XYZ file of C-alpha atoms in Angstrom:
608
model
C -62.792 44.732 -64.264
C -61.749 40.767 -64.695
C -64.281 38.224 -62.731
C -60.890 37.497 -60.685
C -60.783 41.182 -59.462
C -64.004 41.788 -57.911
C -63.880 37.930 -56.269
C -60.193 39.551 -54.286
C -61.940 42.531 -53.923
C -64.643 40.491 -51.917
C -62.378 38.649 -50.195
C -60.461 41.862 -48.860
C -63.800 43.127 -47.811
C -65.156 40.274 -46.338
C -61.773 40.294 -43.913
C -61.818 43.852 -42.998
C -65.304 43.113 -41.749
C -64.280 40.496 -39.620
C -60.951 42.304 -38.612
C -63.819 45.302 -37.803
C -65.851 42.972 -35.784
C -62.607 41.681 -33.794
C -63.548 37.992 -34.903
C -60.267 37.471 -36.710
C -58.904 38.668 -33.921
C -60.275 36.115 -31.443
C -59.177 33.449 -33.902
C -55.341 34.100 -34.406
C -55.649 34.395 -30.251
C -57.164 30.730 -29.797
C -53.979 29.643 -31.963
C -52.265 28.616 -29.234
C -48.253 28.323 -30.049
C -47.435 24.077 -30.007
C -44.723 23.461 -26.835
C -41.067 22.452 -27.985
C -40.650 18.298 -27.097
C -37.932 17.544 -24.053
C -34.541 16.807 -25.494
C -32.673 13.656 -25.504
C -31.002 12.237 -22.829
C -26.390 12.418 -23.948
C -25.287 9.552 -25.432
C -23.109 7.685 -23.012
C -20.499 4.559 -23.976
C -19.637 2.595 -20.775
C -16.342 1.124 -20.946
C -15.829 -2.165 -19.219
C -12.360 -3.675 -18.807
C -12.337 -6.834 -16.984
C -9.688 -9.221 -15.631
C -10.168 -12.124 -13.397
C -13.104 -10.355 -12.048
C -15.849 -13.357 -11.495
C -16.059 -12.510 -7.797
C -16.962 -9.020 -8.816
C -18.892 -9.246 -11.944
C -21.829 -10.207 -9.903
C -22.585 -6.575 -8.151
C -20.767 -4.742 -10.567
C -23.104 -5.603 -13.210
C -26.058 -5.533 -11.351
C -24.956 -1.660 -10.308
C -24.787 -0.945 -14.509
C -28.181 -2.602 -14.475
C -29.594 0.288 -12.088
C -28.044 3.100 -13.658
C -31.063 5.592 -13.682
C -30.705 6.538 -17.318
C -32.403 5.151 -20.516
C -30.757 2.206 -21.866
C -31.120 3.075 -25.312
C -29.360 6.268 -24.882
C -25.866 4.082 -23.562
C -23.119 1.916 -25.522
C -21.573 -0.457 -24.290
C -17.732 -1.616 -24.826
C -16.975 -4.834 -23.147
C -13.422 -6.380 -23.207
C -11.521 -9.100 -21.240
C -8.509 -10.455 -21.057
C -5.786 -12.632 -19.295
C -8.308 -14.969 -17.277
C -7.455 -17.716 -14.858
C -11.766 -17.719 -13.670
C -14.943 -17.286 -15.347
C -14.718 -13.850 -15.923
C -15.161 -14.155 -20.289
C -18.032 -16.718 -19.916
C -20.047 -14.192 -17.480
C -19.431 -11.363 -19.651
C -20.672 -12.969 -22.733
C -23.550 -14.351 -20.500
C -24.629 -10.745 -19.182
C -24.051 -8.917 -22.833
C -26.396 -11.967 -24.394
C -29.058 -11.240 -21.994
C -28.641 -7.160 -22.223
C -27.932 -6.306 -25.454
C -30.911 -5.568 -26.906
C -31.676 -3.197 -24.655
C -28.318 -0.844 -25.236
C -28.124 1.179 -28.089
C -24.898 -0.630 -29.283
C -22.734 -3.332 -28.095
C -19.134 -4.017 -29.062
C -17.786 -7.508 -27.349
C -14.063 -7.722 -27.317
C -12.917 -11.295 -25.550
C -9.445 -12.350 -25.674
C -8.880 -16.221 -24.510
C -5.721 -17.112 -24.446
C -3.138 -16.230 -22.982
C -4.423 -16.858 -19.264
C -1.290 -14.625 -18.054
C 1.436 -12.279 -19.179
C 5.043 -13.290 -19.865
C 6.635 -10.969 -17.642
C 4.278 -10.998 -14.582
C 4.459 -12.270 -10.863
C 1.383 -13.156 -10.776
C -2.988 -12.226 -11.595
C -2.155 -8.977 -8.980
C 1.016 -7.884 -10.410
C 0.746 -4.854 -13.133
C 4.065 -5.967 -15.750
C 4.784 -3.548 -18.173
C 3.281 -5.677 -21.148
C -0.186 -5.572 -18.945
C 0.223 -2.088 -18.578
C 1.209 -1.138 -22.405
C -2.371 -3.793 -23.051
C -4.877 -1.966 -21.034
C -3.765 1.371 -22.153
C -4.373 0.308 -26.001
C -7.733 -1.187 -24.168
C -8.709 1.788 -23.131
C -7.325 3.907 -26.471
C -9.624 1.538 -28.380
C -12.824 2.204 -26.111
C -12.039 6.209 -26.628
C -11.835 5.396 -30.525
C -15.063 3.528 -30.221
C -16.732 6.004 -28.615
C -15.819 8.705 -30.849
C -16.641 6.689 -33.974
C -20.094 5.988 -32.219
C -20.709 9.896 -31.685
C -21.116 9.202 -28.253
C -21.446 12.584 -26.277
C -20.149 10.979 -23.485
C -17.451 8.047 -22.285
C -17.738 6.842 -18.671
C -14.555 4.327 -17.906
C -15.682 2.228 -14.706
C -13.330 -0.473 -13.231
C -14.933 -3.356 -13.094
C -14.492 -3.638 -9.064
C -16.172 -0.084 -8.729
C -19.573 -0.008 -7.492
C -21.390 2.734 -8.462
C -24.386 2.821 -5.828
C -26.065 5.909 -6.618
C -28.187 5.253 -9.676
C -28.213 8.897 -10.889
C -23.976 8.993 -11.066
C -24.730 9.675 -15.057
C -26.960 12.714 -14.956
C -24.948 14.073 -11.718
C -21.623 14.235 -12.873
C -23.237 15.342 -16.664
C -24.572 18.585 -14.705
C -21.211 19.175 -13.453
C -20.481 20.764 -16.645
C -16.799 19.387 -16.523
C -14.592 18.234 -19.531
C -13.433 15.378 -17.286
C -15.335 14.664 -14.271
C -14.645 11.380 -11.548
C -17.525 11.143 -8.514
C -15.848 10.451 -5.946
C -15.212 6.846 -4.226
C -15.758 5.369 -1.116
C -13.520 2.552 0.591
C -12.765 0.970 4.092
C -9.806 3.498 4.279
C -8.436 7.238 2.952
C -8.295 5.411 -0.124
C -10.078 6.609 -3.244
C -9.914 7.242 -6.930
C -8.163 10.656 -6.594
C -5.113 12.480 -6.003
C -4.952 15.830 -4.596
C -0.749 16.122 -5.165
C 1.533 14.766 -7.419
C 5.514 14.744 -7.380
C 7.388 16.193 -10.739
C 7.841 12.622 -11.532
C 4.129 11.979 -11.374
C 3.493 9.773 -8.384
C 1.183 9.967 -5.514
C 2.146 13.332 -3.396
C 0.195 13.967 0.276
C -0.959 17.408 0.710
C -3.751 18.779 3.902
C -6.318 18.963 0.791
C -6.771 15.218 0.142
C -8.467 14.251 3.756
C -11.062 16.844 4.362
C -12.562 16.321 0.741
C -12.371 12.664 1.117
C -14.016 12.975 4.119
C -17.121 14.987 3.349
C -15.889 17.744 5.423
C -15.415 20.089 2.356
C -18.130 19.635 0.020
C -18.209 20.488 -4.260
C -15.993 19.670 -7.035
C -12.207 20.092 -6.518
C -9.688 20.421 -9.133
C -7.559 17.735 -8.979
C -3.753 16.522 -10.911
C -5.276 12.974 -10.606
C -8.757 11.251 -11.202
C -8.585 7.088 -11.929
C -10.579 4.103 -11.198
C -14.061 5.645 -12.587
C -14.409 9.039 -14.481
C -16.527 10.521 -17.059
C -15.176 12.458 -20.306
C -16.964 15.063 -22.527
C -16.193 13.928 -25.903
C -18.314 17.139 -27.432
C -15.364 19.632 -25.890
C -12.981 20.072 -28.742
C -10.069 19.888 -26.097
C -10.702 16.121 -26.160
C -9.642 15.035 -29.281
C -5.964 15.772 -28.303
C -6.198 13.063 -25.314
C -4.933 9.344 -25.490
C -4.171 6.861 -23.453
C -1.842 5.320 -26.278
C 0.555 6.142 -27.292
C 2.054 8.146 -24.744
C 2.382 12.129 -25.274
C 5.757 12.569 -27.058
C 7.129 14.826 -24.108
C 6.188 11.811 -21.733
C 8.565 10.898 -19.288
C 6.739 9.806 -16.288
C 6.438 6.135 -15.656
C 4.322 3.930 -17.853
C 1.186 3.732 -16.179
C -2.053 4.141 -17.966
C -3.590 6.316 -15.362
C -0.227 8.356 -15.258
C -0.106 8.990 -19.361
C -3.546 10.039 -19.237
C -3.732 12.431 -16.423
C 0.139 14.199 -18.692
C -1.971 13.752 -21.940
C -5.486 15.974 -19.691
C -2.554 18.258 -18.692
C -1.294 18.669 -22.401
C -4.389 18.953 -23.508
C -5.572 21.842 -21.369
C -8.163 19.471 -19.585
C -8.276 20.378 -15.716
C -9.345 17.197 -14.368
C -12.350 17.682 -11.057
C -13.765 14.733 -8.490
C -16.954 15.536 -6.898
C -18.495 14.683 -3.273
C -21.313 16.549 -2.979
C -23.195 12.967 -2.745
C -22.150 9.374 -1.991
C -21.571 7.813 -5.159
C -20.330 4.766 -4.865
C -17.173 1.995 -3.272
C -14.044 0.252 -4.544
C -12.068 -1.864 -2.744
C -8.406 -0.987 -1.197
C -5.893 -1.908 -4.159
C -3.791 -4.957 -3.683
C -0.148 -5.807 -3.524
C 1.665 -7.375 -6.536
C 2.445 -11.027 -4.655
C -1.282 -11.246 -3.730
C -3.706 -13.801 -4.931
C -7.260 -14.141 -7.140
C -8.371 -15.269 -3.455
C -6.954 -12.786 -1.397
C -8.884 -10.052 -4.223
C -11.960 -12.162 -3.614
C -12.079 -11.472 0.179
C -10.433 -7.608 -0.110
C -13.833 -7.192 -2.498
C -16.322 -8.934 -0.580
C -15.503 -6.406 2.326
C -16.158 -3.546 -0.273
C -19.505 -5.229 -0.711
C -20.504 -5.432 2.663
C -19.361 -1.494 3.571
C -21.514 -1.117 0.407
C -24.816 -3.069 2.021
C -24.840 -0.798 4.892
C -26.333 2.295 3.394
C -27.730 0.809 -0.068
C -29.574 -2.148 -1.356
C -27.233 -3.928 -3.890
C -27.693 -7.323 -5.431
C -26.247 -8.818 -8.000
C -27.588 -8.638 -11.620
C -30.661 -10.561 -12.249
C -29.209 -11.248 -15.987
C -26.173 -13.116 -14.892
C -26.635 -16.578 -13.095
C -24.613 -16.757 -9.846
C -24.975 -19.087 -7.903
C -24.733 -19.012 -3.963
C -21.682 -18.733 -1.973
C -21.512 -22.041 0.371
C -22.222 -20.985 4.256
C -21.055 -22.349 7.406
C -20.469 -21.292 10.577
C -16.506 -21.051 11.314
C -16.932 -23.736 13.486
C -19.296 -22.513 15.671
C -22.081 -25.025 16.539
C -24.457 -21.904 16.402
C -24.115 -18.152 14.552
C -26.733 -16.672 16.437
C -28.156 -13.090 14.937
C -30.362 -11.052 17.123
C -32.824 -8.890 15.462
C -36.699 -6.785 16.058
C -39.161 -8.399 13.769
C -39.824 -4.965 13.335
C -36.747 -3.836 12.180
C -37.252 -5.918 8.924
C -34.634 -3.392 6.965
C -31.625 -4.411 9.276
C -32.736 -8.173 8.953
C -32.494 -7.877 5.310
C -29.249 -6.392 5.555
C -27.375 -8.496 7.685
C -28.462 -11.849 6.188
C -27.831 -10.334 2.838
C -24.367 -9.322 4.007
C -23.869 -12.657 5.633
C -24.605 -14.228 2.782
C -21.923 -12.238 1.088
C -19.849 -13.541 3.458
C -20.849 -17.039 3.494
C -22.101 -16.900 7.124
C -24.962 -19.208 7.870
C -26.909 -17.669 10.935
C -29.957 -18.598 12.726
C -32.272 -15.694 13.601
C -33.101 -15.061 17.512
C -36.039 -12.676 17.759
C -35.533 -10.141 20.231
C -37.297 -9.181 22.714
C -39.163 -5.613 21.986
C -38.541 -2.943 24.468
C -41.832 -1.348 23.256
C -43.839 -3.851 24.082
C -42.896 -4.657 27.686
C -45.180 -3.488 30.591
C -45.625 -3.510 33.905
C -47.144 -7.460 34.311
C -44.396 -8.781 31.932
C -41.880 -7.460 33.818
C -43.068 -8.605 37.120
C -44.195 -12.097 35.529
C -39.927 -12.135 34.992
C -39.377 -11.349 38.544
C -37.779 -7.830 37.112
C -36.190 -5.626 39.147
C -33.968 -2.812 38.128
C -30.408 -3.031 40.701
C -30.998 0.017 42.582
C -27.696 1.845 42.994
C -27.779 1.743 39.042
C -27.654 5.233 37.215
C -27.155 5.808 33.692
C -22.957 7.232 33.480
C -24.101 10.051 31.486
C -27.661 10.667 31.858
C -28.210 9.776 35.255
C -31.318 7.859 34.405
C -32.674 4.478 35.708
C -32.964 1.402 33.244
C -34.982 1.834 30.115
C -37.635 -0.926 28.983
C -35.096 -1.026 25.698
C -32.140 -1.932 27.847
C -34.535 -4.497 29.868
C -35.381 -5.957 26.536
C -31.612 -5.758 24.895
C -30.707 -7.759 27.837
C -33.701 -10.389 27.934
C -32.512 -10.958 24.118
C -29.172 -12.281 25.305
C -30.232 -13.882 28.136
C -33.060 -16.340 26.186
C -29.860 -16.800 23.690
C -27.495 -17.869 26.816
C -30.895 -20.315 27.906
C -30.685 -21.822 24.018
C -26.747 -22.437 24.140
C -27.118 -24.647 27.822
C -30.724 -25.920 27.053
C -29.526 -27.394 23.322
C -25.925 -28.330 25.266
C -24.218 -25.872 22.556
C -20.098 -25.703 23.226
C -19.263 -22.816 21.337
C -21.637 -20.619 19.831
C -21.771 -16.988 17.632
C -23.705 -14.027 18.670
C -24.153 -11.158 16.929
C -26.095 -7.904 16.914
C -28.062 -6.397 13.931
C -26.161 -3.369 14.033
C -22.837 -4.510 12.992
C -20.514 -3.784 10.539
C -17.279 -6.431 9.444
C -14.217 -5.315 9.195
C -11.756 -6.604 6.701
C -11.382 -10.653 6.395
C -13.605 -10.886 9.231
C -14.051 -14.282 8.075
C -10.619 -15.979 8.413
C -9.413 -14.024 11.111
C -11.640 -15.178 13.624
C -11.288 -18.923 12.122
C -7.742 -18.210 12.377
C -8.179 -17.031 16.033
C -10.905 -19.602 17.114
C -8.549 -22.456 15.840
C -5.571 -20.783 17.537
C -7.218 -21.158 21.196
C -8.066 -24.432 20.316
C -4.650 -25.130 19.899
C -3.360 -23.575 23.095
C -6.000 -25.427 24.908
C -7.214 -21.474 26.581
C -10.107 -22.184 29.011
C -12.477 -19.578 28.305
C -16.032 -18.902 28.427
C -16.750 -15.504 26.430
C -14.601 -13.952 23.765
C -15.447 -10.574 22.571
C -15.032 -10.235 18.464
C -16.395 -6.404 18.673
C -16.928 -3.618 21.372
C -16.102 -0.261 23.009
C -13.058 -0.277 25.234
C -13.422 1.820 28.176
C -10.277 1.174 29.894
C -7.755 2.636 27.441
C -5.276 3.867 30.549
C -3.397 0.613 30.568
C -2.924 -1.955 26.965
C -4.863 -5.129 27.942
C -2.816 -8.405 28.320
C -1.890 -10.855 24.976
C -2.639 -14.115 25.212
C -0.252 -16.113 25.260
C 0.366 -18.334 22.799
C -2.900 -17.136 20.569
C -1.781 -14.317 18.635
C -4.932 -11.234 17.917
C -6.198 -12.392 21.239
C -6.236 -10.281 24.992
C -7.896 -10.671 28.180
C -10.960 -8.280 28.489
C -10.798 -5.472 30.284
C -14.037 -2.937 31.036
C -15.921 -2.842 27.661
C -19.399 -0.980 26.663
C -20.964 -2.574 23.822
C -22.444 -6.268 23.023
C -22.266 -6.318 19.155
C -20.709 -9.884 18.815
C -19.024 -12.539 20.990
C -17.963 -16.153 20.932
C -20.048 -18.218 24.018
C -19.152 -20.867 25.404
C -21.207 -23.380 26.933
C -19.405 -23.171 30.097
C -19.884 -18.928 30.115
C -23.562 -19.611 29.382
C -24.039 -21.344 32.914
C -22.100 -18.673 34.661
C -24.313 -15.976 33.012
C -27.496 -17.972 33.864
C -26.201 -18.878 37.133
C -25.803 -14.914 38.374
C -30.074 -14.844 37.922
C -29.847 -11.194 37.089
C -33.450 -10.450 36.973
C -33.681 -9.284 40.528
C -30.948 -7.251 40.092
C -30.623 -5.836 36.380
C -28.243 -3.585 34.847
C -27.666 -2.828 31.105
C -26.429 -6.048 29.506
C -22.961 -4.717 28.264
C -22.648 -3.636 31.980
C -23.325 -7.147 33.548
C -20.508 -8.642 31.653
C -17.842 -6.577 32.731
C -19.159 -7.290 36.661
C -18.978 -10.873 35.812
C -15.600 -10.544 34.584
C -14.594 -9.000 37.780
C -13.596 -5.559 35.510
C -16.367 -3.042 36.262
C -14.993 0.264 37.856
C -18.068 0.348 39.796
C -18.077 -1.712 43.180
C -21.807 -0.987 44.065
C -22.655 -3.064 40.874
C -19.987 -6.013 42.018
C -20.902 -6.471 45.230
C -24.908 -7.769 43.910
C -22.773 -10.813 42.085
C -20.607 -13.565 43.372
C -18.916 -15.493 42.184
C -17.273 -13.110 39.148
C -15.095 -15.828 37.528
C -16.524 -15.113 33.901
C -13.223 -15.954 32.019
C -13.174 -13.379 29.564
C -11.187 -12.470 26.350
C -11.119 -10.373 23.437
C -10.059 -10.288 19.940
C -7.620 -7.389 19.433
C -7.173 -5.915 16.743
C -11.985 -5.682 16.931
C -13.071 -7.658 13.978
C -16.759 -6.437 14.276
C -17.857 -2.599 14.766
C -20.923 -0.500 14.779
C -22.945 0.101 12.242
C -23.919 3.600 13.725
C -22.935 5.613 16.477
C -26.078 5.350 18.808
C -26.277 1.525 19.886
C -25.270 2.246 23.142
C -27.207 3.209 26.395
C -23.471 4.743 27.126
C -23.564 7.326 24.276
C -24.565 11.011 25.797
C -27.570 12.441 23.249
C -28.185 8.385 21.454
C -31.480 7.454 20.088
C -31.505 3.429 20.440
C -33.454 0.823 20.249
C -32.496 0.491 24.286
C -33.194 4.132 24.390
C -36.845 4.490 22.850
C -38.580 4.604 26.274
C -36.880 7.345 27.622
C -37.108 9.462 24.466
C -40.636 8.650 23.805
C -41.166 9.826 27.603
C -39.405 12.825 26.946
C -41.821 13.397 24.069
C -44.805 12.923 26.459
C -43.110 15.466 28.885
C -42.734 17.976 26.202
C -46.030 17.680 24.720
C -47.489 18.224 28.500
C -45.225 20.917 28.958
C -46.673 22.633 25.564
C -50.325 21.963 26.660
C -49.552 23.603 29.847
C -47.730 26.828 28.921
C -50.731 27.048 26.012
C -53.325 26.691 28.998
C -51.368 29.227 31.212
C -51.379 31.988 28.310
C -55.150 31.274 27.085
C -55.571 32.086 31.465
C -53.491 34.960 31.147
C -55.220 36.286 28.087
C -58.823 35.587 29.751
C -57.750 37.506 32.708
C -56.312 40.309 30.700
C -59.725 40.803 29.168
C -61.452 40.546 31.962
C -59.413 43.321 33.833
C -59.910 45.404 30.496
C -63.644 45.103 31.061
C -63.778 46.160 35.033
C -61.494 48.781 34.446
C -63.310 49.963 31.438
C -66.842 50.280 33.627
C -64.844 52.514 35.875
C -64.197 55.162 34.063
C -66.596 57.994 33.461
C -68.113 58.288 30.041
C -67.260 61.428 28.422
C -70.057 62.425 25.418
């Protein structure tokens, strides 16, 4: 036998040794299999189409920034077009400072022409602007495809997607073409639940329970617009366009029209989701409207949007601040807990936003009030007064909701203030807050109206009767009984009045005194402590200013407030003594039980 043959022969014996001595054995088990790496995240092109959008650009940019998804995995297509502000300079200013952090970048300015032949105006969508943005948005699908992006997410550049995990939500949809759905200051979003044969807007009972959270999912739908995401890896895709139209087209030409006939054509059902809040865009303009009024329609989407979620604007793109003054006020006073640091930072942020300049007036913590404050104050809770709904006395957050106001009313007369601002940190602005109350304020200046206190928001509790206009001052009514103090106009006059009633002795929920001073509270008992009630009172109408949440009041049955904390954190006391006590009683009971076991056990005869 060859030299080679007994060296295998060893070799086999050697291993059937080992195999016989389950060492081998042992081995191959150690050889534990190597786990499989994570995949990558889709590839995702963003599509950006901007027009006159500098007042925008700001947020909407700084929203892209936050998108919880890795930058390297996302494209970007950037184009603008027909400007008459600094929308192409910002662009190019954001893109410079990003781009190396995107996978790709295509930049696609167009200077000149600043406006379309056949337009009204920057708001009105001409034909020729309409045929443009649909080869816009053609060229952004061709990009993507080109680019072997996975994904194409179209986002109008007023759309502020808030929820930084849109991208991976929608994705897990599953859906060839997907749209989250939109929030706004109306019914207004970026779906349709109907449409006509001739492919407009159609109302059906669907629409309003979806857009209102009531039903919750994703909804097949004839109509998605405004923001949506497309699966380009579905082969159904590659027979969509935005341009040209399908050849059987005969709807109007709309770009958001053509592409929800080319989805149909194509077999592509299109879905909008609510199962989470996603994000805002504004209500959409008229075609007469101005760059300005856009301005002030948006900055009201940005302020619904500061409510519930921290936006800024981009750190990568410069803006600089929006000038602040006070309407004309001599003060914009904003009352606010130091604790409460979270509605501090939203308020100034959103009256920033709306170039409000306020000074802060610490308020006077409920919490921390005791016995020896209280009587240091000369405090004393009216007597006849009973909560409407409750039926309980004065909480220490009421006491302090109305020592906040008062030591405001003591700054407006000590500092000889005329006209002053005061707002609460639970507020929310409704639409062109801003120059309607200018508009207003100037309005009574004009008419010469001798007033002292002018509601901007509240509850109206008299709703039997419409309260009486103003004459001469248009948006303006005499105040009637109101709950609520979220924001009025002072004047220095009303301030005196207020002070002059020295309602320490005698206290009642602040947005209860008012209406008593007015000479308007249903309630006698509570008039008959105060005299004289000559507190000239108005009210804006239609309420520029409403509440943030539902529980700000000591009216609301079942509220948790700030003016509330003392009686619920008494309850909690109450209950946890209640606990202790039944816990006691059945540890008792049990003892007992035992006990009785025992006597009545050495009773009874033993048996052997």
């Amino acid at each position: 036998m060859p030299a080679e043959g007994f060296v295998m022969v060893a070799v086999i014996c050697a291993l059937m040794a080992q195999i016989c001595r389950g060492e081998l054995v042992a081995h191959v088990q150690d050889l534990n299999p190597v786990p499989e790496s994570s995949l990558l995240k889709p590839k995702v092109m963003i599509a950006i189409l901007a027009r006159n959008s500098a007042h925008s650009l700001p947020y909407y940019m700084g929203c892209i920034d936050r998108l919880d998804y890795p930058k390297d995995r996302i494209a970007i297509w950037a184009a603008t077009d027909h400007n008459v502000d600094n929308t192409t300079a910002m662009l190019r200013e954001w893109l410079r400072n990003r781009q190396s952090r995107y996978h790709y970048v295509e930049w696609r300015p167009m200077e000149e022409p600043r406006s379309y032949m056949d337009e009204w105006g920057p708001k009105h969508w001409a034909p020729s602007r309409f045929n443009h943005v649909m080869k816009l948005r053609q060229a952004a699908l061709k990009a993507a495809r080109e680019r072997w992006a996975d994904y194409i997410l179209f986002v109008d550049s007023d759309n502020l997607l808030t929820n930084p995990r849109v991208l991976d939500l929608m994705m897990a949809e599953n859906f060839t073409l997907v749209a989250p759905m939109l929030d706004s200051r109306s019914l207004y979003s970026n779906f349709w639940c109907g449409i006509t044969p001739q492919g407009y807007y159609k109302r059906t009972p669907d629409y309003q329970p979806i857009r209102e959270w009531k039903r919750l999912g994703c909804f097949s739908v004839p109509m998605v617009h405004s923001t949506f995401l497309l699966d380009l890896r579905r082969s159904a895709t590659l027979d969509m366009a935005f341009h040209p139209p399908h050849p059987d087209y005969s709807w109007a030409f709309d770009d958001i029209m053509v592409f929800a006939f080319s989805a149909r054509q194509a077999g592509v059902q299109m879905y909008v989701c609510n199962r989470e809040h996603y994000g805002f865009l504004p209500v959409p303009l008229k075609a007469q409207q101005s760059v300005e009024e856009e301005e002030e329609s948006f900055t009201h989407t940005i302020t619904e949007a500061m409510i519930d979620h921290n936006i800024k604007p981009s750190e990568f793109l410069f803006t600089p601040p929006k000038p602040q003054d006070k309407m004309g006020f001599d003060e914009i006073f904003l009352i606010n807990l130091k604790r409460r640091l979270d509605r501090r930072e939203r308020m100034l942020n959103t009256m920033a936003a709306l170039g409000l300049e306020a000074t802060l007036a610490d308020a006077v913590d409920g919490k921390a009030l005791n016995t020896s404050h209280l009587q240091a104050l000369g405090i004393e809770m009216m007597p006849v007064y009973k909560d409407p709904y409750s039926g309980r006395v004065l909480t220490r957050g009421e006491i302090g909701c109305f020592l906040s106001h008062h030591f405001t009313w003591k700054q407006v007369v000590e500092r000889g203030l005329q006209h002053v601002l005061v707002l609460e940190d639970d507020v929310r602005f409704e639409p062109r807050f801003k120059r309607r109350l200018q508009t207003i304020m100037e309005d009574v200046g004009k008419a010469q109206l001798n007033w002292d206190l002018i509601y901007v928001g509240r509850k109206r509790m008299q709703v039997a009767q419409p309260e009486v206009s103003v004459e001469g001052v248009d948006n303006l009514v005499e105040a009637d009984y109101s709950y609520w103090t979220l924001g009025y106009a002072l004047s220095q006059q009303g301030a005196k009045k207020l002070l002059a009633a020295q309602p320490f002795g005698k206290m009642l929920p602040v947005d209860e005194f008012l209406p008593v001073m007015f000479n308007k509270h249903p309630n006698a008992a509570y008039m008959s402590h105060f005299d004289p009630r000559d507190l000239r009172a108005f009210s804006v109408e239609p309420l520029s200013l409403d509440a943030h949440s539902q529980t700000i009041s000591h009216y609301t049955p079942m509220a948790v407030s700030e003016t509330n904390v003392f009686t619920m954190r008494g309850m909690k006391e109450i209950l946890y003594f209640v606990c202790v006590c039944v816990c006691v009683c059945v540890f008792v009971i049990i003892i007992c039980h035992q006990d009785n076991m025992i006597q009545t056990s050495n009773t009874r005869p033993k048996y052997r």
